[in-house]
Structure formats: C-alpha cells, structure tokens
C-alpha positions as a printed NumPy array, in Angstrom:
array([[  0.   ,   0.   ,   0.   ],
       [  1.532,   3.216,  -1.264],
       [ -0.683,   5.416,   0.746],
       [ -3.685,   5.227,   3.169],
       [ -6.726,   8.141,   2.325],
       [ -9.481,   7.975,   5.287],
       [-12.481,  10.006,   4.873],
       [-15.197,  10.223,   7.832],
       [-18.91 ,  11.358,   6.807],
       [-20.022,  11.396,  10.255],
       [-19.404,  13.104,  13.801],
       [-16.876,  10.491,  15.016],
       [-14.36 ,   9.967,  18.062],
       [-12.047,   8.515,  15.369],
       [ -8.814,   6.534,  16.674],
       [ -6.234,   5.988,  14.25 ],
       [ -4.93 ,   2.764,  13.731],
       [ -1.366,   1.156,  13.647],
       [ -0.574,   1.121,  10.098],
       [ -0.922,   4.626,   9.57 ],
       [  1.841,   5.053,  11.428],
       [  4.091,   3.196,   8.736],
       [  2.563,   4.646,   5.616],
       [  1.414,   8.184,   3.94 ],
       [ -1.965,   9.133,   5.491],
       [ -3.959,  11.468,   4.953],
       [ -7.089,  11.816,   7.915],
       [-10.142,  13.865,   6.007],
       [-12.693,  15.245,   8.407],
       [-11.526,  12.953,  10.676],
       [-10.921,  14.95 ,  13.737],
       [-13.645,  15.264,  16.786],
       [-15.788,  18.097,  15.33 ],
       [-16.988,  17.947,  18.908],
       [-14.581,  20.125,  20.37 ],
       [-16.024,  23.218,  17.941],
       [-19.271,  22.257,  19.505],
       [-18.138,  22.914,  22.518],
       [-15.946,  25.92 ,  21.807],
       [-18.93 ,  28.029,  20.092],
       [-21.524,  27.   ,  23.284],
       [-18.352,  27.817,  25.97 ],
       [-20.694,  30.572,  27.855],
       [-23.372,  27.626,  28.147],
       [-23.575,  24.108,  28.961],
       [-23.946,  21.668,  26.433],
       [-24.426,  18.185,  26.284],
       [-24.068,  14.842,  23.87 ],
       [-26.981,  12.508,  23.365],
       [-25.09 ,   9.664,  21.031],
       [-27.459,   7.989,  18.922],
       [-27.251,   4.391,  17.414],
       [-28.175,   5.715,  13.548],
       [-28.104,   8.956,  11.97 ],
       [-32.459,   8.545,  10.889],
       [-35.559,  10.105,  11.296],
       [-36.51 ,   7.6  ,  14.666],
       [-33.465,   7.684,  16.047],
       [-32.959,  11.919,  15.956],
       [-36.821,  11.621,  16.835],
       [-36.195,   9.282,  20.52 ],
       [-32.875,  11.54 ,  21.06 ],
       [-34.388,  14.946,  21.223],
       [-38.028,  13.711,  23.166],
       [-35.663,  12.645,  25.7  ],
       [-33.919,  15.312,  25.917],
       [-36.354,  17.761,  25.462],
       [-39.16 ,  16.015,  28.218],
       [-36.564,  15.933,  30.881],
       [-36.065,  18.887,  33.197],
       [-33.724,  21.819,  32.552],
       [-34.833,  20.87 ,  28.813],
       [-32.201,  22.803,  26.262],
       [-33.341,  25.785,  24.115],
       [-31.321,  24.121,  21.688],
       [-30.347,  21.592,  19.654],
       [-27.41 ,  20.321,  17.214],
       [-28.204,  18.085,  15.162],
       [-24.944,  16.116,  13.644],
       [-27.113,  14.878,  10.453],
       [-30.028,  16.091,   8.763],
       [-32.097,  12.732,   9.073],
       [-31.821,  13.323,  12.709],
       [-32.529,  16.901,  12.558],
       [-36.12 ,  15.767,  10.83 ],
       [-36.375,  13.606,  13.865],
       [-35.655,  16.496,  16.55 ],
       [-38.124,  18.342,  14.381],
       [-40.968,  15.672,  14.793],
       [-40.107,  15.628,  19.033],
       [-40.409,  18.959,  19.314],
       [-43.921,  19.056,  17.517],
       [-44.907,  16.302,  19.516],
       [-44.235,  17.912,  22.246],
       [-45.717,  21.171,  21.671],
       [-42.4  ,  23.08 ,  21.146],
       [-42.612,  25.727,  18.521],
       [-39.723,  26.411,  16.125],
       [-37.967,  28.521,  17.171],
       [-39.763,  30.28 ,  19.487],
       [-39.521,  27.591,  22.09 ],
       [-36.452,  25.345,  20.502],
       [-33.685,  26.601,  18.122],
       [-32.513,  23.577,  15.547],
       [-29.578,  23.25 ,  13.459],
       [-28.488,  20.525,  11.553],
       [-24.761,  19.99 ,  10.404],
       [-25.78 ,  19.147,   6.59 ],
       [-28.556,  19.441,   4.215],
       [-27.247,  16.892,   1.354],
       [-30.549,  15.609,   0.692],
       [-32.622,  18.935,   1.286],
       [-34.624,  17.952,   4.041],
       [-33.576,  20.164,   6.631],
       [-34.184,  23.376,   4.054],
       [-37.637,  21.905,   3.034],
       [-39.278,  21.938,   6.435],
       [-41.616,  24.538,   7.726],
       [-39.717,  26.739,   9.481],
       [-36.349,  25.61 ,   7.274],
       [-33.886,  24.467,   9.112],
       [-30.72 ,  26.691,   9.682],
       [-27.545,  24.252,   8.52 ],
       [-23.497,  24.137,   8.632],
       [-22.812,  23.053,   5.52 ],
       [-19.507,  20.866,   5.505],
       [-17.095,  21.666,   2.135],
       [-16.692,  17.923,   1.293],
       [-16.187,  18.207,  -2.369],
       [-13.165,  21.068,  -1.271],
       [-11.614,  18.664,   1.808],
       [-11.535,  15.516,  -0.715],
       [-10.009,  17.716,  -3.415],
       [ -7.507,  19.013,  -1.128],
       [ -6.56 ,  15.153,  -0.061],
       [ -6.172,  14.02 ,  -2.882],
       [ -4.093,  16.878,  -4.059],
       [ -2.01 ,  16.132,  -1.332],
       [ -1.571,  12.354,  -1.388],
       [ -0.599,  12.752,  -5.328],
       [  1.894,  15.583,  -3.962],
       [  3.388,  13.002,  -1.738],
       [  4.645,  10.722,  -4.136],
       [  5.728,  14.088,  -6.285],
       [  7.79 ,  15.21 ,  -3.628],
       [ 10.61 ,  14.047,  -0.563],
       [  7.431,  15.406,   2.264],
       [  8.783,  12.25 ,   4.387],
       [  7.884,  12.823,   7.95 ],
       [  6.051,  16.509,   7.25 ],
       [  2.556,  16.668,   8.371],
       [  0.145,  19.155,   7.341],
       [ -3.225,  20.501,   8.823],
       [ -5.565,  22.322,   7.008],
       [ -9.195,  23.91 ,   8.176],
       [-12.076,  24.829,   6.062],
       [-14.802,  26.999,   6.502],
       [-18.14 ,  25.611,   7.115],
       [-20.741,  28.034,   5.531],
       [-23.91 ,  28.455,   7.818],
       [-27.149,  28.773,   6.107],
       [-28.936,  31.141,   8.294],
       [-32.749,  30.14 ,   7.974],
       [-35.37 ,  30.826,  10.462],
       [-35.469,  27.744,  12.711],
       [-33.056,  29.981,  15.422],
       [-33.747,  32.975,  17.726],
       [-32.957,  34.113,  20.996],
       [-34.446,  31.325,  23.868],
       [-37.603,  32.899,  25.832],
       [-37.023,  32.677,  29.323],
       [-38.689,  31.469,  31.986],
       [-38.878,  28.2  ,  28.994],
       [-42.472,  26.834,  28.727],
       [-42.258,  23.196,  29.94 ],
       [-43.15 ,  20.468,  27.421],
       [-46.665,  19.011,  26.807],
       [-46.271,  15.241,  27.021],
       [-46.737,  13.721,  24.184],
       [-49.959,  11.929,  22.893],
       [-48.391,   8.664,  22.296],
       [-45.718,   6.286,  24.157],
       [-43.867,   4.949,  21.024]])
C-alpha cells in the first residue's frame, strides 16, 4: 500500500490505527468536530446525546428525551439532517414551537430535508467536495515530492445557512406538553 486516504462522513471519536503510522496518510474530516461544539456554546452548557443511527426515529427518541426531561435545552445540534427531521418531529410532539420555544440546526442538508421543512432548518454546511479535493491533491503531492515525515493541517470553513429555525431562547422556557403517544 503506497498510501492510506481515510475520509469520515459522520461526527466520530475517530482513533487511528497502527498502520498509519508506517505509511502516507492522509485523515479527512476525521478529527472530533466535537470540540467546535463545545468551543462556540463555551458561555453555556452543552451536552451529547449519542445515537445508534443517523435517521428520522433515532434523531426523533434523542431529542423527546432530551427535550421532556427537566432543565430541557433551548437548543439543539443536530450532527445529520435525518436526525434533525427527527428532533423536528419531538419537538412538535411535544408542543415546542420552532424557534420560538427550541432553536434547531443541523450539520448538513445533502438531501434537502432540513431546508424543506416549515420553518427551514438553519444548517453548517460541511465543504466535502473542497476537503476531498484538497486530499487528494495532497496524497498525489506526496509521491511528487521528498514530504517524508512533514505533516500538514488544514481547516475549512463551514458556511452556515442562516434560515429561520433559530432565535434568541424565551425565558422562563415553557415546559413540554407530554406527548400523545408512548412509542
């Protein structure tokens, strides 16, 4: 294997393995995008609800749980626009309003479904095609040039669509209505 070219599509707490310690790699979108999270909301708490998929039912159980429990957040992240769909469908359920009672962001809108609810969905749109261009440019480079041992980091910017599913939380926060059904 000449080189090793690892691309993550997902919000990951990636580990590197062994062998790409012995060979050209090149880590795309790899790192914990976590730690931006957490940066941006540093005047606030936050807090990670993992979920088993990135789909409609799974973003759906994540935010009712978080958003029926007490000190519900006037917020929510949502690492994948399936998900954010889902967090969309809780809040509804519960009687939230968008955004007057819950702002909602999703970290993509690849297939449009974030941008085609009612209110759209504000999104951080991740420059794939530009971060697989630049690794590519730079694995061919390293067979172009003597780069042994040199490692390189690069950052992109993530451009936000601004859309109206965020505003300013209302305080005191309205508690939830429980929902109709127990799913």
């Amino acid at each position: 294997m000449d080189a090793l070219l690892v691309i993550a599509p997902d919000l990951i707490n990636y580990r590197p393995v062994e062998v790409m310690s012995t060979i050209p790699t090149i880590l795309v979108n790899c790192l914990d995008r976590l730690a931006g999270i957490e940066a941006a909301a540093e005047h606030t708490s936050v807090s990670v609800q993992a979920v088993a998929n990135r789909d409609i039912g799974s973003g759906f159980d994540a935010a009712r749980t978080l958003l029926s429990a007490p000190g519900a957040p006037t917020a929510l992240i949502c690492t994948h626009e399936r998900m954010a769909v889902g967090a969309r469908l809780a809040a509804a359920d519960l009687g939230l309003t968008i955004p007057a009672d819950l702002s909602l962001v999703g970290l993509d809108d690849g297939e449009l479904l974030a941008s085609s609810l009612v209110p759209p969905l504000t999104t951080i749109d991740r420059p794939d095609r530009a971060m697989a261009e630049q690794a590519v440019t730079m694995t061919l480079r390293r067979f172009d040039e003597d780069s042994e041992g040199q490692i390189s980091q690069y950052s992109f910017s993530c451009r936000a669509a601004i859309r109206d599913s965020v505003a300013r939380p209302r305080r005191p926060q309205r508690p939830p209505r429980r929902p109709v059904d127990s799913r």
